[in-house]
Short mmCIF file of C-alpha atoms in Angstrom, two decimals:
data_model
loop_
_atom_site.label_atom_id
_atom_site.label_comp_id
_atom_site.label_asym_id
_atom_site.label_seq_id
_atom_site.Cartn_x
_atom_site.Cartn_y
_atom_site.Cartn_z
CA MET R 1 -43.38 -4.38 -17.84
CA ASP R 2 -41.65 -1.25 -19.14
CA LEU R 3 -38.35 -2.01 -17.51
CA ALA R 4 -34.80 -2.92 -18.45
CA PHE R 5 -31.73 -3.62 -16.33
CA ILE R 6 -28.06 -2.89 -16.56
CA VAL R 7 -25.82 -4.91 -14.28
CA ILE R 8 -22.36 -3.47 -13.65
CA ASP R 9 -20.25 -5.84 -11.61
CA GLU R 10 -16.69 -7.03 -11.93
CA SER R 11 -17.55 -10.53 -10.69
CA GLU R 12 -18.72 -12.95 -13.35
CA LEU R 13 -20.63 -14.99 -10.77
CA ASP R 14 -22.46 -11.95 -9.41
CA CYS R 15 -23.39 -10.90 -12.95
CA PHE R 16 -24.75 -14.39 -13.60
CA ILE R 17 -26.77 -14.32 -10.37
CA ALA R 18 -28.18 -10.84 -11.04
CA ARG R 19 -29.27 -11.81 -14.54
CA LYS R 20 -30.92 -15.00 -13.25
CA VAL R 21 -32.72 -13.27 -10.40
CA ILE R 22 -34.02 -10.57 -12.73
CA GLN R 23 -35.32 -13.21 -15.09
CA GLN R 24 -36.95 -15.05 -12.22
CA VAL R 25 -39.02 -11.94 -11.60
CA ASP R 26 -39.95 -11.68 -15.25
CA GLU R 27 -38.22 -13.62 -17.95
CA ASN R 28 -39.02 -10.99 -20.55
CA LEU R 29 -37.02 -8.27 -18.85
CA ILE R 30 -34.06 -7.08 -20.88
CA VAL R 31 -30.74 -7.34 -19.04
CA TYR R 32 -27.43 -5.84 -20.12
CA VAL R 33 -24.39 -7.04 -18.24
CA PHE R 34 -21.05 -5.23 -17.99
CA GLN R 35 -18.05 -6.48 -16.07
CA SER R 36 -16.38 -3.12 -16.59
CA ALA R 37 -17.95 0.12 -15.41
CA GLN R 38 -16.24 1.99 -18.25
CA HIS R 39 -17.92 -0.21 -20.87
CA GLY R 40 -21.26 0.24 -19.14
CA LEU R 41 -20.83 4.01 -19.12
CA ASP R 42 -19.79 4.06 -22.79
CA SER R 43 -22.90 2.12 -23.78
CA ILE R 44 -25.13 4.49 -21.83
CA ARG R 45 -23.42 7.56 -23.22
CA GLU R 46 -23.61 6.34 -26.81
CA ASN R 47 -27.25 5.33 -26.35
CA ARG R 48 -26.60 1.69 -27.15
CA ILE R 49 -29.12 0.65 -24.50
CA SER R 50 -32.40 0.17 -26.38
CA GLY R 51 -34.70 3.03 -25.43
CA GLY R 52 -38.29 3.53 -24.43
CA PHE R 53 -37.78 1.86 -21.06
CA THR R 54 -36.92 2.97 -17.61
CA THR R 55 -33.66 1.27 -16.95
CA ILE R 56 -32.45 0.28 -13.52
CA ILE R 57 -28.68 0.16 -13.12
CA LEU R 58 -27.55 -2.38 -10.54
CA LEU R 59 -24.12 -1.04 -9.65
CA ASP R 60 -21.35 -2.67 -7.64
CA LEU R 61 -19.05 -0.32 -5.73
CA GLN R 62 -15.62 -1.91 -5.53
CA MET R 63 -14.25 -2.48 -9.00
CA PRO R 64 -10.79 -1.88 -10.42
CA VAL R 65 -9.99 0.90 -12.90
CA MET R 66 -13.41 2.58 -12.60
CA ASP R 67 -15.26 1.91 -9.38
CA GLY R 68 -18.90 2.58 -8.56
CA PHE R 69 -18.14 6.04 -7.18
CA GLN R 70 -16.33 7.14 -10.32
CA PHE R 71 -19.09 5.65 -12.44
CA VAL R 72 -21.75 7.73 -10.68
CA GLU R 73 -19.64 10.89 -10.99
CA GLU R 74 -19.21 10.33 -14.72
CA PHE R 75 -22.86 9.34 -15.13
CA GLU R 76 -23.98 12.62 -13.55
CA LYS R 77 -22.08 14.55 -16.20
CA LEU R 78 -24.26 13.05 -18.96
CA PRO R 79 -27.01 15.19 -20.50
CA ALA R 80 -30.33 15.14 -18.63
CA GLU R 81 -32.24 13.43 -21.45
CA ILE R 82 -29.94 10.41 -21.11
CA ARG R 83 -29.69 10.51 -17.31
CA ASN R 84 -33.44 10.64 -16.80
CA LYS R 85 -33.93 7.24 -18.38
CA TYR R 86 -31.92 5.57 -15.62
CA LYS R 87 -32.20 4.91 -11.94
CA ILE R 88 -29.15 3.66 -10.08
CA CYS R 89 -29.43 1.05 -7.35
CA VAL R 90 -26.18 0.12 -5.63
CA LEU R 91 -25.72 -3.63 -5.22
CA SER R 92 -22.74 -4.27 -2.99
CA CYS R 93 -21.52 -6.40 -0.12
CA THR R 94 -20.04 -3.40 1.66
CA ARG R 95 -20.93 -2.57 5.25
CA ASN R 96 -18.64 0.44 5.30
CA ALA R 97 -20.73 3.31 6.65
CA SER R 98 -18.69 6.06 5.00
CA ASP R 99 -18.85 4.34 1.60
CA ILE R 100 -22.59 3.94 1.95
CA SER R 101 -23.26 7.54 2.93
CA ARG R 102 -20.87 8.77 0.24
CA ILE R 103 -22.63 6.90 -2.55
CA MET R 104 -26.15 7.54 -1.26
CA ALA R 105 -25.40 11.29 -1.21
CA HIS R 106 -25.66 11.24 -5.01
CA LYS R 107 -29.18 12.07 -6.04
CA THR R 108 -29.04 9.73 -9.03
CA VAL R 109 -28.56 6.82 -6.61
CA VAL R 110 -32.03 5.85 -5.45
CA SER R 111 -31.48 2.65 -3.54
CA LEU R 112 -29.01 0.21 -2.04
CA ILE R 113 -29.29 -3.56 -1.83
CA GLU R 114 -26.81 -5.67 0.09
CA LYS R 115 -25.48 -8.71 -1.74
CA PRO R 116 -26.45 -11.45 -2.35
CA LEU R 117 -29.36 -10.32 -4.47
CA TYR R 118 -32.60 -12.17 -3.68
CA LYS R 119 -35.76 -12.20 -5.73
CA ALA R 120 -37.79 -10.56 -2.95
CA ASP R 121 -35.37 -7.60 -2.73
CA LEU R 122 -35.54 -7.07 -6.45
CA GLN R 123 -39.33 -7.28 -6.50
CA ALA R 124 -39.51 -4.70 -3.73
CA LEU R 125 -37.18 -2.43 -5.68
CA ILE R 126 -39.27 -2.74 -8.85
CA THR R 127 -42.48 -2.01 -6.95
CA ARG R 128 -40.87 1.04 -5.39
CA LEU R 129 -39.48 2.44 -8.62
CA ALA R 130 -42.28 1.52 -11.02
CA MET Z 1 30.47 2.45 21.50
CA SER Z 2 30.73 2.80 17.74
CA GLU Z 3 30.53 6.57 17.46
CA LYS Z 4 31.07 9.42 19.88
CA ILE Z 5 27.98 11.22 21.08
CA LYS Z 6 27.77 14.66 19.47
CA VAL Z 7 27.40 17.49 21.97
CA LEU Z 8 26.91 21.20 21.30
CA TYR Z 9 27.87 23.79 23.89
CA VAL Z 10 26.71 27.40 23.55
CA ASP Z 11 28.27 30.07 25.75
CA ASP Z 12 29.29 33.67 25.13
CA GLU Z 13 32.47 33.27 27.21
CA GLN Z 14 35.20 31.84 25.01
CA GLU Z 15 37.23 30.42 27.91
CA ASN Z 16 34.26 28.36 29.14
CA LEU Z 17 34.00 26.82 25.69
CA VAL Z 18 37.68 26.00 25.60
CA GLY Z 19 37.61 24.44 29.06
CA PHE Z 20 34.51 22.39 28.22
CA LYS Z 21 35.99 21.07 25.02
CA ALA Z 22 39.37 20.32 26.57
CA SER Z 23 37.99 18.16 29.32
CA LEU Z 24 35.35 16.29 27.31
CA ARG Z 25 36.65 15.94 23.77
CA LEU Z 26 38.11 12.49 24.32
CA GLU Z 27 34.79 11.02 25.34
CA TYR Z 28 32.49 13.01 23.08
CA GLN Z 29 32.50 14.93 19.84
CA ILE Z 30 32.18 18.52 21.05
CA PHE Z 31 30.95 21.48 19.03
CA THR Z 32 31.24 24.90 20.64
CA ALA Z 33 29.39 28.05 19.65
CA VAL Z 34 30.10 31.50 21.00
CA ASN Z 35 26.76 32.91 19.87
CA ILE Z 36 23.31 31.76 18.82
CA PRO Z 37 23.69 32.07 15.01
CA GLN Z 38 26.77 29.86 15.21
CA ALA Z 39 24.84 27.35 17.34
CA LEU Z 40 21.96 27.26 14.85
CA ASN Z 41 24.47 26.72 12.09
CA TYR Z 42 25.88 23.64 13.87
CA LEU Z 43 22.40 22.28 14.50
CA SER Z 44 21.44 22.56 10.88
CA ASN Z 45 24.69 21.02 9.59
CA HIS Z 46 24.76 18.21 12.17
CA PRO Z 47 21.26 16.80 12.53
CA ASP Z 48 22.69 14.01 14.69
CA ILE Z 49 23.74 16.31 17.56
CA LYS Z 50 22.18 14.63 20.55
CA VAL Z 51 22.80 16.98 23.46
CA VAL Z 52 22.82 20.80 23.59
CA PHE Z 53 24.23 22.69 26.57
CA CYS Z 54 23.53 26.38 26.78
CA ASP Z 55 24.51 29.06 29.22
CA GLN Z 56 21.55 30.89 30.70
CA ARG Z 57 23.13 34.32 30.79
CA MET Z 58 23.99 35.43 27.29
CA PRO Z 59 23.75 38.81 25.55
CA GLY Z 60 20.49 39.33 23.61
CA LYS Z 61 18.82 36.04 24.41
CA SER Z 62 18.75 33.86 27.54
CA GLY Z 63 19.47 30.14 27.41
CA VAL Z 64 15.84 29.37 28.18
CA GLU Z 65 14.71 31.55 25.26
CA PHE Z 66 17.21 29.88 22.94
CA PHE Z 67 15.86 26.46 23.93
CA GLU Z 68 12.31 27.60 23.41
CA GLU Z 69 13.29 28.64 19.91
CA ILE Z 70 15.14 25.44 18.86
CA ARG Z 71 12.57 23.19 20.48
CA ILE Z 72 10.33 23.68 17.43
CA SER Z 73 12.90 23.51 14.63
CA TYR Z 74 15.23 20.92 16.25
CA PRO Z 75 13.04 18.86 18.55
CA LEU Z 76 15.35 15.86 18.85
CA PRO Z 77 18.53 17.12 20.64
CA VAL Z 78 18.21 17.01 24.42
CA ARG Z 79 18.47 20.48 25.99
CA ILE Z 80 20.49 21.13 29.16
CA LEU Z 81 20.84 24.54 30.78
CA LEU Z 82 24.03 25.75 32.43
CA THR Z 83 23.52 28.50 34.92
CA ALA Z 84 25.81 30.38 37.25
CA TYR Z 85 23.34 32.14 39.42
CA THR Z 86 20.27 30.64 40.91
CA ASP Z 87 17.60 32.02 38.68
CA ILE Z 88 15.26 29.39 40.08
CA GLU Z 89 12.02 30.92 38.82
CA SER Z 90 12.88 30.85 35.13
CA ILE Z 91 14.53 27.43 35.37
CA ILE Z 92 11.54 25.84 37.05
CA ASP Z 93 9.35 27.47 34.49
CA ALA Z 94 11.46 26.19 31.59
CA ILE Z 95 11.58 22.63 32.96
CA ASN Z 96 7.85 22.61 33.50
CA LYS Z 97 7.22 23.80 29.98
CA GLY Z 98 9.32 20.92 28.76
CA ASN Z 99 11.92 23.14 27.19
CA ILE Z 100 14.86 21.64 29.04
CA PHE Z 101 15.76 18.17 30.18
CA ARG Z 102 17.79 19.24 33.23
CA TYR Z 103 20.16 21.94 34.39
CA VAL Z 104 23.74 21.90 35.61
CA LYS Z 105 25.09 24.48 38.02
CA LYS Z 106 28.04 26.64 37.09
CA PRO Z 107 30.92 26.27 37.73
CA TRP Z 108 30.33 22.74 36.60
CA LEU Z 109 32.12 19.60 37.65
CA GLU Z 110 33.20 17.24 34.92
CA ALA Z 111 31.33 14.40 36.59
CA ASP Z 112 28.07 16.37 36.50
CA ILE Z 113 28.46 17.09 32.81
CA ILE Z 114 29.29 13.47 32.00
CA SER Z 115 26.34 12.16 33.95
CA ALA Z 116 24.10 14.75 32.28
CA ILE Z 117 25.31 13.70 28.81
CA GLU Z 118 24.86 10.00 29.56
CA GLU Z 119 21.34 10.52 30.90
CA ALA Z 120 20.48 12.81 28.00
CA ASN Z 121 21.78 10.23 25.56
CA LYS Z 122 19.56 7.54 27.07
CA PHE Z 123 16.63 9.91 26.85
CA TYR Z 124 17.50 10.72 23.24
CA MET Z 125 17.76 7.06 22.27
CA ALA Z 126 14.48 6.21 23.97
CA ASN Z 127 12.80 9.09 22.15
CA SER Z 128 14.23 8.08 18.78
CA MET Z 129 13.16 4.47 19.28
CA LEU Z 130 9.73 5.71 20.20
CA LEU Z 131 9.56 7.75 17.00
CA ILE Z 132 10.59 4.77 14.90
CA LYS Z 133 8.11 2.50 16.67
CA ASN Z 134 5.42 5.13 16.25
CA ASP Z 135 6.08 5.27 12.53
CA GLU Z 136 5.92 1.50 12.27
CA LEU Z 137 2.75 1.46 14.30
CA GLN Z 138 1.18 4.12 12.12
CA LYS Z 139 2.09 2.14 9.02
CA ALA Z 140 0.66 -1.02 10.56
CA TYR Z 141 -2.55 0.79 11.47
CA ASN Z 142 -2.91 2.14 7.93
CA GLU Z 143 -2.47 -1.33 6.50
CA LEU Z 144 -4.89 -2.77 9.02
CA ASN Z 145 -7.47 -0.25 7.84
CA LYS Z 146 -6.87 -1.26 4.25
CA PHE Z 147 -7.25 -4.89 5.31
CA ALA Z 148 -10.48 -4.31 7.13
CA TYR Z 149 -11.76 -2.53 4.07
CA SER Z 150 -10.62 -5.22 1.68
CA VAL Z 151 -12.05 -8.02 3.82
CA SER Z 152 -15.56 -6.79 3.07
CA HIS Z 153 -14.88 -6.91 -0.66
CA ASP Z 154 -12.32 -9.62 -1.26
CA ILE Z 155 -13.60 -12.12 1.29
CA ARG Z 156 -17.22 -11.19 1.75
CA GLY Z 157 -17.64 -10.64 -2.02
CA PRO Z 158 -17.02 -14.26 -3.07
CA ILE Z 159 -18.97 -15.56 -0.06
CA SER Z 160 -22.04 -13.51 -0.87
CA GLY Z 161 -21.68 -14.68 -4.48
CA ILE Z 162 -21.68 -18.32 -3.39
CA LEU Z 163 -24.67 -17.71 -1.07
CA GLY Z 164 -26.56 -16.07 -3.91
CA ALA Z 165 -25.71 -18.97 -6.19
CA ILE Z 166 -26.87 -21.57 -3.66
CA ASN Z 167 -30.12 -19.73 -3.27
CA LEU Z 168 -30.52 -19.60 -7.03
CA ALA Z 169 -29.69 -23.30 -7.40
CA ARG Z 170 -32.94 -24.21 -5.67
CA GLU Z 171 -34.81 -22.93 -8.67
CA ILE Z 172 -32.57 -24.09 -11.49
CA ASP Z 173 -33.62 -27.31 -13.21
CA ASP Z 174 -31.46 -27.13 -16.29
CA VAL Z 175 -28.28 -29.19 -15.82
CA GLU Z 176 -26.21 -27.14 -18.26
CA GLU Z 177 -27.13 -23.95 -16.52
CA MET Z 178 -26.26 -25.55 -13.22
CA LYS Z 179 -22.87 -26.59 -14.55
CA GLU Z 180 -22.21 -23.09 -15.80
CA MET Z 181 -23.00 -21.72 -12.37
CA LEU Z 182 -20.83 -24.32 -10.62
CA PHE Z 183 -17.96 -23.33 -12.88
CA LEU Z 184 -18.37 -19.67 -11.89
CA MET Z 185 -18.67 -20.62 -8.21
CA GLU Z 186 -15.44 -22.58 -8.44
CA LYS Z 187 -13.68 -19.67 -10.10
CA SER Z 188 -14.87 -17.35 -7.39
CA LEU Z 189 -13.68 -19.66 -4.61
CA LYS Z 190 -10.30 -20.13 -6.28
CA LYS Z 191 -9.91 -16.40 -6.29
CA LEU Z 192 -10.74 -16.27 -2.61
CA ASP Z 193 -8.21 -19.02 -1.97
CA THR Z 194 -5.50 -17.10 -3.86
CA TYR Z 195 -6.35 -14.06 -1.82
CA ILE Z 196 -5.86 -15.96 1.42
CA ILE Z 197 -2.57 -17.48 0.25
CA SER Z 198 -1.32 -13.99 -0.70
CA MET Z 199 -2.38 -12.70 2.67
CA HIS Z 200 -0.25 -15.41 4.23
CA ASP Z 201 2.70 -14.33 2.01
CA TYR Z 202 2.09 -10.77 3.09
CA TYR Z 203 2.25 -11.72 6.73
CA SER Z 204 5.39 -13.81 6.46
CA LEU Z 205 7.14 -11.05 4.50
CA GLN Z 206 6.30 -8.47 7.12
CA ARG Z 207 7.15 -10.56 10.14
CA GLY Z 208 9.55 -13.29 9.12
CA GLU Z 209 13.32 -13.16 9.45
CA LEU Z 210 15.79 -13.65 6.63
CA LYS Z 211 17.19 -17.13 6.09
CA ILE Z 212 20.29 -16.68 3.98
CA GLN Z 213 21.36 -19.62 1.87
CA GLU Z 214 22.98 -20.36 -1.46
CA ILE Z 215 20.65 -19.93 -4.38
CA ASP Z 216 20.95 -21.71 -7.69
CA PHE Z 217 18.62 -19.92 -10.08
CA ASN Z 218 18.54 -22.90 -12.46
CA GLU Z 219 17.21 -25.00 -9.62
CA ILE Z 220 14.63 -22.42 -8.52
CA ILE Z 221 13.31 -21.94 -12.02
CA ASP Z 222 13.20 -25.69 -12.60
CA GLU Z 223 11.00 -26.03 -9.54
CA MET Z 224 8.58 -23.42 -10.82
CA LYS Z 225 8.75 -24.38 -14.48
CA ALA Z 226 6.12 -27.11 -14.38
CA ILE Z 227 3.22 -24.78 -13.59
CA TYR Z 228 4.21 -22.22 -16.17
CA MET Z 229 4.75 -24.83 -18.87
CA VAL Z 230 1.12 -25.87 -18.40
CA LEU Z 231 -0.02 -22.23 -18.61
CA SER Z 232 2.20 -21.77 -21.64
CA LYS Z 233 0.57 -24.71 -23.43
CA ILE Z 234 -3.04 -23.94 -22.49
CA ASN Z 235 -2.84 -20.28 -23.43
CA ASN Z 236 -0.50 -20.72 -26.37
CA VAL Z 237 2.13 -18.42 -24.89
CA GLU Z 238 5.75 -19.20 -25.63
CA PHE Z 239 7.87 -19.46 -22.46
CA LYS Z 240 11.58 -18.69 -22.81
CA ILE Z 241 14.10 -19.18 -20.01
CA THR Z 242 17.72 -18.04 -19.89
CA VAL Z 243 19.88 -18.39 -16.79
CA ASN Z 244 23.52 -17.26 -16.64
CA GLN Z 245 24.98 -18.06 -13.28
CA ASP Z 246 28.64 -19.00 -12.79
CA GLU Z 247 29.06 -17.68 -9.29
CA VAL Z 248 27.66 -18.33 -5.86
CA PHE Z 249 24.62 -16.25 -4.99
CA ARG Z 250 23.40 -15.98 -1.44
CA ASN Z 251 20.13 -14.56 -0.16
CA ASP Z 252 16.80 -15.74 1.20
CA ARG Z 253 15.25 -18.26 -1.14
CA VAL Z 254 11.60 -17.82 -0.15
CA PRO Z 255 11.18 -14.12 -1.04
CA VAL Z 256 13.21 -14.66 -4.24
CA LYS Z 257 10.77 -17.35 -5.33
CA LEU Z 258 7.82 -15.21 -4.32
CA ILE Z 259 9.08 -12.37 -6.53
CA LEU Z 260 9.63 -14.64 -9.52
CA ASN Z 261 6.29 -16.37 -9.05
CA ASN Z 262 4.31 -13.16 -8.82
CA LEU Z 263 5.98 -11.55 -11.81
CA LEU Z 264 5.73 -14.67 -13.94
CA SER Z 265 2.11 -15.32 -13.12
CA ASN Z 266 1.29 -11.69 -13.94
CA ALA Z 267 3.18 -12.02 -17.23
CA PHE Z 268 1.00 -15.00 -18.19
CA LYS Z 269 -2.19 -13.51 -16.75
CA TYR Z 270 -2.14 -10.19 -18.53
CA GLN Z 271 -1.60 -11.45 -22.05
CA ASP Z 272 -3.53 -10.01 -24.96
CA LYS Z 273 -5.67 -12.99 -26.00
CA SER Z 274 -6.22 -11.60 -29.49
CA LYS Z 275 -2.50 -11.48 -30.25
CA LYS Z 276 -0.92 -14.16 -32.41
CA ASP Z 277 2.64 -14.33 -31.09
CA LYS Z 278 2.45 -14.33 -27.35
CA SER Z 279 5.47 -14.88 -25.16
CA VAL Z 280 6.86 -14.64 -21.67
CA GLU Z 281 10.60 -14.49 -21.22
CA ILE Z 282 12.70 -14.71 -18.10
CA ILE Z 283 16.40 -13.86 -18.17
CA VAL Z 284 18.53 -14.25 -15.07
CA ASP Z 285 22.09 -12.91 -15.00
CA VAL Z 286 24.23 -13.33 -11.92
CA HIS Z 287 27.28 -11.12 -12.18
CA LYS Z 288 29.56 -9.58 -9.55
CA ASN Z 289 27.31 -10.48 -6.63
CA VAL Z 290 24.16 -9.08 -8.21
CA ALA Z 291 21.33 -11.05 -9.78
CA THR Z 292 19.58 -9.14 -12.56
CA ILE Z 293 16.26 -10.66 -13.53
CA LEU Z 294 14.28 -9.54 -16.56
CA ILE Z 295 10.70 -10.71 -17.00
CA LYS Z 296 9.26 -9.67 -20.34
CA ASP Z 297 5.79 -10.25 -21.67
CA THR Z 298 3.92 -9.42 -24.84
CA GLY Z 299 0.83 -8.54 -22.84
CA ILE Z 300 -1.70 -5.74 -22.66
CA GLY Z 301 0.71 -3.30 -21.00
CA ILE Z 302 0.12 -0.89 -18.14
CA LEU Z 303 -1.19 2.63 -18.67
CA GLY Z 304 1.45 5.25 -17.80
CA ASN Z 305 -0.66 6.87 -15.12
CA HIS Z 306 -1.19 3.54 -13.35
CA ILE Z 307 2.50 2.61 -13.18
CA GLY Z 308 3.18 4.70 -10.08
CA GLU Z 309 0.43 2.89 -8.20
CA ILE Z 310 0.81 -0.76 -9.19
CA PHE Z 311 2.97 -1.52 -6.15
CA ASN Z 312 0.35 -0.21 -3.72
CA LEU Z 313 -1.55 -2.62 -1.52
CA PHE Z 314 -4.88 -3.65 -3.09
CA TYR Z 315 -4.30 -1.52 -6.19
CA ARG Z 316 -5.53 -3.08 -9.43
CA ALA Z 317 -4.86 -1.48 -12.79
CA ASN Z 318 -6.93 -3.91 -14.81
CA SER Z 319 -10.52 -5.04 -14.74
CA GLN Z 320 -9.90 -8.66 -15.70
CA GLU Z 321 -11.34 -10.58 -12.83
CA VAL Z 322 -8.08 -12.13 -11.69
CA GLY Z 323 -6.08 -9.77 -9.53
CA SER Z 324 -6.21 -9.50 -5.76
CA GLY Z 325 -4.14 -6.32 -5.51
CA PHE Z 326 -1.63 -8.19 -3.34
CA GLY Z 327 0.88 -9.51 -5.86
CA LEU Z 328 3.08 -6.54 -6.70
CA TYR Z 329 2.79 -5.15 -3.19
CA ASN Z 330 4.24 -8.44 -1.93
CA VAL Z 331 6.95 -8.24 -4.61
CA LYS Z 332 7.92 -4.81 -3.35
CA SER Z 333 7.94 -5.93 0.29
CA ALA Z 334 10.06 -8.94 -0.63
CA LEU Z 335 12.54 -6.70 -2.46
CA LEU Z 336 12.70 -4.35 0.48
CA LYS Z 337 13.61 -7.31 2.62
CA LEU Z 338 16.27 -8.54 0.19
CA ASN Z 339 17.63 -5.05 -0.38
CA GLY Z 340 16.71 -5.29 -4.06
CA GLN Z 341 15.26 -2.95 -6.66
CA ILE Z 342 12.57 -3.11 -9.30
CA GLU Z 343 11.95 -1.12 -12.48
CA VAL Z 344 8.99 -1.31 -14.84
CA ASN Z 345 8.85 -0.52 -18.50
CA SER Z 346 5.56 -0.86 -20.25
CA VAL Z 347 4.08 -0.02 -23.63
CA MET Z 348 0.31 -0.29 -24.01
CA HIS Z 349 -0.70 -3.24 -26.22
CA GLU Z 350 2.94 -4.27 -26.67
CA GLY Z 351 4.01 -5.57 -23.32
CA THR Z 352 5.68 -5.03 -20.01
CA THR Z 353 9.21 -5.65 -18.76
CA PHE Z 354 10.06 -5.87 -15.09
CA LYS Z 355 13.72 -5.57 -14.18
CA VAL Z 356 14.64 -6.83 -10.74
CA THR Z 357 18.08 -6.59 -9.14
CA ILE Z 358 18.93 -8.47 -5.98
CA PRO Z 359 22.32 -8.34 -4.25
CA SER Z 360 24.08 -11.44 -2.99
CA ILE Z 361 24.60 -11.29 0.75
#
């Protein structure tokens, strides 16, 4: 499968779960995990994510220092050749309608999954995006 | 009554002003203005004027027009019209528009004026209380909104994590992996527990009353020392304590401890793990009825542009997964309650110093 994942989530437990669930779908999938959105963004900007793949970014919304909203804004400033390699899926426990419509208004954000992440949700996402 | 009610009387006839002042000055603090500019001048210099009397018939502007004008710029003082002739139409109109509280017929009787002032004062006080209550209510609503928002993240977040982990556990066979996950689950639940304890602190700070008692800082720090000694050992952070107290200090013990606990736990929490010489130092000086507390750390520091926001509810300046965004907000609320102050000095990668001053009551 020509896919890689970036998980951006402040919570160590949620990062662990996301990595495990991704590997349950296919244990050969490459997963990068960042507990800080800034570090995730830096890696994307400096092309440290190994290329050739379509990469799905699983992005949490509420994080200190740089939250999911700020991440998407910064991400959209990147050059198109970098941006086009990624698809952002928000992975959050929020039920806040204004947060949801605000983040989904970004065209780089293609999907939203409510936490906790289950294997079936992820499989559906992969089928939809692949 | 502690202070005389301040009353302004505007009339173009000097002798009316003199008579008014002469008969009422013992009971009230009377300001008299012979024209509108003078009246406006009094209103701007004495924002605590509670009652304004104005004659209806004045050159240039009527009393009703004057009230219409000050109603916008000085909404608080209660407006009472004095009128010699029965210009009923314009008075009814003015009352209905809410421009005046009542009117008194000229020539006035002292008893009418006194009763008007007393009623106006009651009205003024009720209005002011309402404004204060409204402000408090608005603040409470804003915080409630923040709470509702944070509940979905700070409470639902760990719960959804645990649910995800339980679901995952069904398919994990490896014991080591299981242990790793249990460790992360525990960490997540501890964080949730801390959040709930802080929420309790928040509530008691907002609603509780002060219980003033003598405070011995040596005793307080001794009580808290045990926990921080453990942290100091585990994380290899030197913990230095200095207490200089030769006089009696009185204030509420619970918020004082809360302040020290929050600042100390932050000082240990936000250490730079890569640094060799790590330390946390607390210095308490009680001098001339003021306790000055310095809490210094050799930690990661706070970025200059975050410093203004660190005392805000649910604000977190750091992405280490430890903060709830409650701690410093609670410190600030506690200090507000104790009538104390806090200053922050921070240098990135070198450390942060909090300076707290609390008066003895």
